[in-house]
Amino acid sequence: MGKADVVPTPGVSSDTPAFDAVVVGAGPAGSATALALARAGRSVVLVERGPFPGSKNVYGGVVYGRVLDEVVPGWWNEVPVERWVVRRSTMMMTGTQSLAVDYRSAAWGEAPYNGMTTVRSRFDNWLATKAVEAGAQLVTSTVATGLLRDGHGRIVGVRTDRDQGELRANVVVACDGVNSLLAKEAGLMAPAEASHHTLGVKEVLDLPGHVIDERFGLRRDEGVDIEMLGCTRGIPGGGFLYTNSDTVSLGVVLSLPHLAEAKVRPEELIADLKNHPSVAPYLRGATLREYAAHLIPEGGYDTMPTMVTDGMLVAGDAAAMTLAAGLWLEGVNFAIGSGLAAGRAVDRAIAAGDCSAKGLASYRSDLEGQFVLADHKRFRKAPALVLSERIQQRYPGLICDLVDGMFTVTNPVPKPGGVRLTRSVAAKHGVKLRQLAADTVRALRVFG
Amino acid sequence: MDDIRPGPMVVACIRITDLRPQIEPLSGTVVREPWSTGLSPPDAAALEYSFRIAEAWSGHVVVITAAPPSADAVLRDARALGATVLRIAVGSPSSDQAYMDDLGSDERAMAGMIVAALAPFGRPSLVVCGDRSSDRGTGALPAFLAHELGAAQALGLVAITTTDQESMVVAERRLDGGWRERLHVPCPAVCSVEGAGVRLRRASLTATLAAQRTEIPQVTAAGGPGTTRGTHPGGPAEVVVGPGRPFRPRTRVVPAPDGDDPRLRLLALTGALVAHDPPTVVGPIDAAGAADALLAFLIRHGYLDTEPVGEEAATEGTR
Ligand SMILES: Cc1cc2nc3c(=O)[nH]c(=O)nc-3n(C[C@H](O)[C@H](O)[C@H](O)COP(=O)(O)OP(=O)(O)OC[C@H]3O[C@@H](n4cnc5c(N)ncnc54)[C@H](O)[C@@H]3O)c2cc1C
């Protein structure tokens, strides 16, 4: 796989229904594409393998809804929200210590809001329903099994696992998520590279809403987002904790090759996290509702596939668009942003009567001009930095020990000076001050 | 209302509900979501048997349910398979609370309403239900239906097959200790089936797309116990056990695929490479089992080249 199969599809019948576009995958990218196309008056069919949109989808828990402003004005009045994130905490951890930078904003708790926790089966379904209301046709429990090509090898639709299952269309939009089989079949994507992917595993834990409010210092529909570093036994990655109405999502994201090498099972890492002294009190008495796992395309800008070819384009995770830049783990908003852009590009191409790669090329320039590729380009070096050995294995402990040294009262021994303390703690963690300075400069370059 | 068609009528009387309801842990309140509405395995089996029997009899299938509009997606799928469909309207668009509060709590009244709603289609030759619904689960509705229709009944069946007479079906029922018995069920009859042994057919894509554009006919709940009671001189005909003694089903022998290459034989047996990973239900399983399934997937697809560690390594390695 990964090489374009340009053999025409035998027996592509002419009487299969013809659409302006076939969108594969009713995740956020696919529903946004279908919505944009249906609103533009195009005939579009949205194919989803699950029994309903969102039934197969896994994520951490926070969606940043600004991208919806343009498509669903006042979306916050109707979106199936769990809680509005008003507290965002970044935690550096070792097995027994933690240092949190905690930010709280009252403005994030009011319209137009910033981030929300939401359950994917509800959110994806809500977005897909918008597309259906706009005129898209949603077909569930149907797997797109491959691409249809005409005599010139041009993509003219998809094959599905149903009888008479060919769908012919001017354009196929592959929104089939990470490890997109369609993008590979079209030759847009090289075979999957483990180092460009992380494995996200999470548990959803039941906890009564009022207990969540009390433990996390929240009121009514307020929520918290805690991102954690140093909680994965040195396996590059991180942890997260998000509050829903009456559940808490807790999980870890792990570099695949390192996970394999470490020979640790992912659920052991979640168990570690649940027992951590800074996390356990939040979760006392919580019971497991759900366990889920999914790949994340974390390679960023430099690992994205070619996005268009004749008759097809790729959006969302299928195009590796999750922004996993350490402080940020955002994929849903990027999927929606790219889906809307894909819809617009297909509409323009159909209007111009040119659905070749050239006719669809405005997709990429549209993405470059907005947050989707601008953010990815800006933070293109972030995945390598964030997953690097020192950031992952040395700095969380170093920072915690530094703070420990500052605040542990050692009377009658006098307090250590800042420089001496830094020097000794850095030495303890095998980091040279030169490396510390170099990493600071690198971080400023990457995130600056 | 859909066309009234000639030939024997087989009715699939099914319950469409949220298959994954959330239960509030403290209050025990059941929260149902309209989009995860579907057919439980027994109801899916009932529908499949209805199609098989109608095909054998050159008859037609009528699918009836009492449900809120969220059931329409499932009814459209049934229509795409060629059935005539009908919904007795209950509840609000997003909730079937009304069903649970009123109709569902009185199965006798429900049976009366179903029979009243079916009346314009004529008298069913056979009604097939699931042996229990996933939410209420008393399994009593088929018996009430049989009573209302004045029909024979055979409940909790493993299989139904047709005979060369349209007035009779042969059913199989479980007995204790792995034994089964055969029943000859005279029609008209009401049968309920277990959710096992058959898989509901899938509609073609063309029919699915066409069915999506159609409205589902609905009737408001009317009638009640006894209002439409079928009259059958001398009562329903009797179900006959046998002929033959109870039996234990034999182990099914799967013929070995041809060829010398074990890899190719394995491929032929498993159907691998025939299609991409079809949707797979691996649960409900515990976290460790889920992690195993996921790791096995990653290994299969070349993301991991190491075997999982721990106790499971031994079994994992054999896959
Ligand atoms: C553990 C974890 C935590 C995350 N946390 C966050 C977070 O907090 N915030 C955030 O914004 N993002 C987060 N993400 C990323 C986010 O989930 C993804 O970026 C987002 O879901 C991408 O949307 P998509 O529509 O491109 O793909 P998906 O959501 O993966 O949707 C793809 C759809 O295509 C369907 N499909 C696939 N193949 C076929 C086929 N052949 N035929 C038919 N249908 C098909 C699937 O069933 C699915 O519905 C997280 C991801 C993970 C794994």
PDB file of N, CA and C in Angstrom, chain A residues 88-143:
ATOM      1  N   ARG A  88      -7.205  26.014  33.325  1.00  0.00           N
ATOM      2  CA  ARG A  88      -6.276  25.205  32.551  1.00  0.00           C
ATOM      3  C   ARG A  88      -4.979  25.102  33.330  1.00  0.00           C
ATOM      4  N   SER A  89      -4.590  23.893  33.595  1.00  0.00           N
ATOM      5  CA  SER A  89      -3.458  23.675  34.465  1.00  0.00           C
ATOM      6  C   SER A  89      -2.418  22.858  33.709  1.00  0.00           C
ATOM      7  N   THR A  90      -1.159  23.262  33.824  1.00  0.00           N
ATOM      8  CA  THR A  90      -0.076  22.469  33.226  1.00  0.00           C
ATOM      9  C   THR A  90       0.780  21.962  34.369  1.00  0.00           C
ATOM     10  N   MET A  91       0.925  20.650  34.433  1.00  0.00           N
ATOM     11  CA  MET A  91       1.561  20.036  35.600  1.00  0.00           C
ATOM     12  C   MET A  91       2.829  19.310  35.195  1.00  0.00           C
ATOM     13  N   MET A  92       3.926  19.602  35.898  1.00  0.00           N
ATOM     14  CA  MET A  92       5.180  18.847  35.735  1.00  0.00           C
ATOM     15  C   MET A  92       5.226  17.839  36.875  1.00  0.00           C
ATOM     16  N   MET A  93       5.531  16.608  36.583  1.00  0.00           N
ATOM     17  CA  MET A  93       5.429  15.600  37.640  1.00  0.00           C
ATOM     18  C   MET A  93       6.622  14.661  37.685  1.00  0.00           C
ATOM     19  N   THR A  94       6.850  14.143  38.872  1.00  0.00           N
ATOM     20  CA  THR A  94       7.655  12.926  39.017  1.00  0.00           C
ATOM     21  C   THR A  94       6.718  11.938  39.715  1.00  0.00           C
ATOM     22  N   GLY A  95       7.266  10.803  40.119  1.00  0.00           N
ATOM     23  CA  GLY A  95       6.385   9.820  40.765  1.00  0.00           C
ATOM     24  C   GLY A  95       5.731  10.335  42.030  1.00  0.00           C
ATOM     25  N   THR A  96       6.374  11.299  42.708  1.00  0.00           N
ATOM     26  CA  THR A  96       5.844  11.748  44.006  1.00  0.00           C
ATOM     27  C   THR A  96       5.666  13.256  44.089  1.00  0.00           C
ATOM     28  N   GLN A  97       6.113  13.989  43.072  1.00  0.00           N
ATOM     29  CA  GLN A  97       6.044  15.455  43.162  1.00  0.00           C
ATOM     30  C   GLN A  97       5.201  16.002  41.998  1.00  0.00           C
ATOM     31  N   SER A  98       4.781  17.247  42.124  1.00  0.00           N
ATOM     32  CA  SER A  98       4.171  17.916  40.974  1.00  0.00           C
ATOM     33  C   SER A  98       4.251  19.423  41.155  1.00  0.00           C
ATOM     34  N   LEU A  99       4.391  20.107  40.048  1.00  0.00           N
ATOM     35  CA  LEU A  99       4.351  21.567  40.048  1.00  0.00           C
ATOM     36  C   LEU A  99       3.340  21.970  38.994  1.00  0.00           C
ATOM     37  N   ALA A 100       2.324  22.724  39.388  1.00  0.00           N
ATOM     38  CA  ALA A 100       1.281  23.080  38.420  1.00  0.00           C
ATOM     39  C   ALA A 100       1.252  24.577  38.185  1.00  0.00           C
ATOM     40  N   VAL A 101       1.135  24.942  36.943  1.00  0.00           N
ATOM     41  CA  VAL A 101       0.853  26.341  36.601  1.00  0.00           C
ATOM     42  C   VAL A 101      -0.624  26.357  36.255  1.00  0.00           C
ATOM     43  N   ASP A 102      -1.376  27.083  37.068  1.00  0.00           N
ATOM     44  CA  ASP A 102      -2.830  26.986  36.976  1.00  0.00           C
ATOM     45  C   ASP A 102      -3.398  28.326  36.524  1.00  0.00           C
ATOM     46  N   TYR A 103      -4.086  28.330  35.417  1.00  0.00           N
ATOM     47  CA  TYR A 103      -4.674  29.581  34.934  1.00  0.00           C
ATOM     48  C   TYR A 103      -6.187  29.446  34.962  1.00  0.00           C
ATOM     49  N   ARG A 104      -6.830  30.514  35.427  1.00  0.00           N
ATOM     50  CA  ARG A 104      -8.293  30.497  35.487  1.00  0.00           C
ATOM     51  C   ARG A 104      -8.819  31.783  34.869  1.00  0.00           C
ATOM     52  N   SER A 105      -9.850  31.660  34.062  1.00  0.00           N
ATOM     53  CA  SER A 105     -10.404  32.856  33.438  1.00  0.00           C
ATOM     54  C   SER A 105     -11.919  32.831  33.528  1.00  0.00           C
ATOM     55  N   ALA A 106     -12.467  33.884  34.144  1.00  0.00           N
ATOM     56  CA  ALA A 106     -13.931  33.962  34.234  1.00  0.00           C
ATOM     57  C   ALA A 106     -14.522  34.137  32.836  1.00  0.00           C
ATOM     58  N   ALA A 107     -13.758  34.831  31.953  1.00  0.00           N
ATOM     59  CA  ALA A 107     -14.264  35.089  30.597  1.00  0.00           C
ATOM     60  C   ALA A 107     -14.472  33.778  29.833  1.00  0.00           C
ATOM     61  N   TRP A 108     -13.673  32.773  30.120  1.00  0.00           N
ATOM     62  CA  TRP A 108     -13.831  31.498  29.415  1.00  0.00           C
ATOM     63  C   TRP A 108     -15.128  30.794  29.803  1.00  0.00           C
ATOM     64  N   GLY A 109     -15.735  31.260  30.889  1.00  0.00           N
ATOM     65  CA  GLY A 109     -16.980  30.645  31.337  1.00  0.00           C
ATOM     66  C   GLY A 109     -18.212  31.350  30.798  1.00  0.00           C
ATOM     67  N   GLU A 110     -17.997  32.314  29.910  1.00  0.00           N
ATOM     68  CA  GLU A 110     -19.137  33.057  29.344  1.00  0.00           C
ATOM     69  C   GLU A 110     -19.055  33.025  27.820  1.00  0.00           C
ATOM     70  N   ALA A 111     -20.213  33.233  27.178  1.00  0.00           N
ATOM     71  CA  ALA A 111     -20.213  33.281  25.710  1.00  0.00           C
ATOM     72  C   ALA A 111     -19.250  34.387  25.265  1.00  0.00           C
ATOM     73  N   PRO A 112     -18.462  34.213  24.234  1.00  0.00           N
ATOM     74  CA  PRO A 112     -18.489  33.098  23.283  1.00  0.00           C
ATOM     75  C   PRO A 112     -17.615  31.899  23.696  1.00  0.00           C
ATOM     76  N   TYR A 113     -17.172  31.870  24.928  1.00  0.00           N
ATOM     77  CA  TYR A 113     -16.421  30.734  25.491  1.00  0.00           C
ATOM     78  C   TYR A 113     -15.093  30.471  24.753  1.00  0.00           C
ATOM     79  N   ASN A 114     -14.287  29.590  25.380  1.00  0.00           N
ATOM     80  CA  ASN A 114     -13.007  29.220  24.760  1.00  0.00           C
ATOM     81  C   ASN A 114     -13.015  27.726  24.424  1.00  0.00           C
ATOM     82  N   GLY A 115     -12.933  26.892  25.455  1.00  0.00           N
ATOM     83  CA  GLY A 115     -12.942  25.438  25.205  1.00  0.00           C
ATOM     84  C   GLY A 115     -14.068  24.790  25.988  1.00  0.00           C
ATOM     85  N   MET A 116     -14.495  23.632  25.507  1.00  0.00           N
ATOM     86  CA  MET A 116     -15.546  22.908  26.239  1.00  0.00           C
ATOM     87  C   MET A 116     -15.179  21.436  26.291  1.00  0.00           C
ATOM     88  N   THR A 117     -15.597  20.785  27.354  1.00  0.00           N
ATOM     89  CA  THR A 117     -15.515  19.328  27.317  1.00  0.00           C
ATOM     90  C   THR A 117     -16.831  18.839  26.726  1.00  0.00           C
ATOM     91  N   THR A 118     -16.716  17.874  25.867  1.00  0.00           N
ATOM     92  CA  THR A 118     -17.908  17.324  25.229  1.00  0.00           C
ATOM     93  C   THR A 118     -17.624  15.862  24.892  1.00  0.00           C
ATOM     94  N   VAL A 119     -18.692  15.093  24.796  1.00  0.00           N
ATOM     95  CA  VAL A 119     -18.554  13.657  24.514  1.00  0.00           C
ATOM     96  C   VAL A 119     -18.669  13.478  23.007  1.00  0.00           C
ATOM     97  N   ARG A 120     -17.734  12.729  22.423  1.00  0.00           N
ATOM     98  CA  ARG A 120     -17.690  12.676  20.961  1.00  0.00           C
ATOM     99  C   ARG A 120     -18.940  12.080  20.339  1.00  0.00           C
ATOM    100  N   SER A 121     -19.553  11.080  20.998  1.00  0.00           N
ATOM    101  CA  SER A 121     -20.738  10.499  20.368  1.00  0.00           C
ATOM    102  C   SER A 121     -21.824  11.567  20.248  1.00  0.00           C
ATOM    103  N   ARG A 122     -21.839  12.505  21.180  1.00  0.00           N
ATOM    104  CA  ARG A 122     -22.856  13.566  21.088  1.00  0.00           C
ATOM    105  C   ARG A 122     -22.394  14.660  20.142  1.00  0.00           C
ATOM    106  N   PHE A 123     -21.124  15.091  20.284  1.00  0.00           N
ATOM    107  CA  PHE A 123     -20.640  16.211  19.484  1.00  0.00           C
ATOM    108  C   PHE A 123     -20.623  15.853  17.995  1.00  0.00           C
ATOM    109  N   ASP A 124     -20.055  14.702  17.674  1.00  0.00           N
ATOM    110  CA  ASP A 124     -19.953  14.316  16.252  1.00  0.00           C
ATOM    111  C   ASP A 124     -21.334  14.166  15.640  1.00  0.00           C
ATOM    112  N   ASN A 125     -22.250  13.632  16.459  1.00  0.00           N
ATOM    113  CA  ASN A 125     -23.591  13.458  15.958  1.00  0.00           C
ATOM    114  C   ASN A 125     -24.273  14.807  15.715  1.00  0.00           C
ATOM    115  N   TRP A 126     -24.017  15.738  16.616  1.00  0.00           N
ATOM    116  CA  TRP A 126     -24.572  17.093  16.473  1.00  0.00           C
ATOM    117  C   TRP A 126     -24.084  17.726  15.169  1.00  0.00           C
ATOM    118  N   LEU A 127     -22.788  17.622  14.925  1.00  0.00           N
ATOM    119  CA  LEU A 127     -22.223  18.242  13.726  1.00  0.00           C
ATOM    120  C   LEU A 127     -22.734  17.532  12.460  1.00  0.00           C
ATOM    121  N   ALA A 128     -22.815  16.204  12.516  1.00  0.00           N
ATOM    122  CA  ALA A 128     -23.311  15.460  11.351  1.00  0.00           C
ATOM    123  C   ALA A 128     -24.773  15.825  11.085  1.00  0.00           C
ATOM    124  N   THR A 129     -25.533  16.020  12.169  1.00  0.00           N
ATOM    125  CA  THR A 129     -26.938  16.401  11.995  1.00  0.00           C
ATOM    126  C   THR A 129     -27.046  17.754  11.295  1.00  0.00           C
ATOM    127  N   LYS A 130     -26.116  18.670  11.612  1.00  0.00           N
ATOM    128  CA  LYS A 130     -26.100  19.973  10.918  1.00  0.00           C
ATOM    129  C   LYS A 130     -25.917  19.748   9.417  1.00  0.00           C
ATOM    130  N   ALA A 131     -25.010  18.834   9.073  1.00  0.00           N
ATOM    131  CA  ALA A 131     -24.754  18.565   7.654  1.00  0.00           C
ATOM    132  C   ALA A 131     -26.002  17.966   7.000  1.00  0.00           C
ATOM    133  N   VAL A 132     -26.641  17.035   7.721  1.00  0.00           N
ATOM    134  CA  VAL A 132     -27.848  16.394   7.171  1.00  0.00           C
ATOM    135  C   VAL A 132     -28.959  17.438   7.010  1.00  0.00           C
ATOM    136  N   GLU A 133     -29.107  18.298   8.011  1.00  0.00           N
ATOM    137  CA  GLU A 133     -30.142  19.345   7.912  1.00  0.00           C
ATOM    138  C   GLU A 133     -29.884  20.267   6.722  1.00  0.00           C
ATOM    139  N   ALA A 134     -28.599  20.438   6.392  1.00  0.00           N
ATOM    140  CA  ALA A 134     -28.258  21.308   5.258  1.00  0.00           C
ATOM    141  C   ALA A 134     -28.446  20.582   3.923  1.00  0.00           C
ATOM    142  N   GLY A 135     -28.694  19.262   3.984  1.00  0.00           N
ATOM    143  CA  GLY A 135     -28.983  18.538   2.736  1.00  0.00           C
ATOM    144  C   GLY A 135     -28.037  17.397   2.428  1.00  0.00           C
ATOM    145  N   ALA A 136     -27.038  17.161   3.270  1.00  0.00           N
ATOM    146  CA  ALA A 136     -26.126  16.035   3.009  1.00  0.00           C
ATOM    147  C   ALA A 136     -26.846  14.726   3.315  1.00  0.00           C
ATOM    148  N   GLN A 137     -26.446  13.677   2.617  1.00  0.00           N
ATOM    149  CA  GLN A 137     -27.009  12.343   2.913  1.00  0.00           C
ATOM    150  C   GLN A 137     -25.998  11.550   3.718  1.00  0.00           C
ATOM    151  N   LEU A 138     -26.407  11.099   4.875  1.00  0.00           N
ATOM    152  CA  LEU A 138     -25.503  10.350   5.748  1.00  0.00           C
ATOM    153  C   LEU A 138     -25.833   8.863   5.643  1.00  0.00           C
ATOM    154  N   VAL A 139     -24.834   8.053   5.334  1.00  0.00           N
ATOM    155  CA  VAL A 139     -25.041   6.599   5.308  1.00  0.00           C
ATOM    156  C   VAL A 139     -24.128   5.998   6.361  1.00  0.00           C
ATOM    157  N   THR A 140     -24.726   5.392   7.371  1.00  0.00           N
ATOM    158  CA  THR A 140     -23.924   4.820   8.461  1.00  0.00           C
ATOM    159  C   THR A 140     -23.750   3.311   8.257  1.00  0.00           C
ATOM    160  N   SER A 141     -22.974   2.708   9.162  1.00  0.00           N
ATOM    161  CA  SER A 141     -22.694   1.259   9.107  1.00  0.00           C
ATOM    162  C   SER A 141     -22.194   0.830   7.726  1.00  0.00           C
ATOM    163  N   THR A 142     -21.441   1.687   7.108  1.00  0.00           N
ATOM    164  CA  THR A 142     -20.957   1.431   5.748  1.00  0.00           C
ATOM    165  C   THR A 142     -19.475   1.789   5.670  1.00  0.00           C
ATOM    166  N   VAL A 143     -18.672   0.842   5.268  1.00  0.00           N
ATOM    167  CA  VAL A 143     -17.222   1.081   5.210  1.00  0.00           C
ATOM    168  C   VAL A 143     -16.817   1.367   3.774  1.00  0.00           C
TER     169      VAL A 143
END
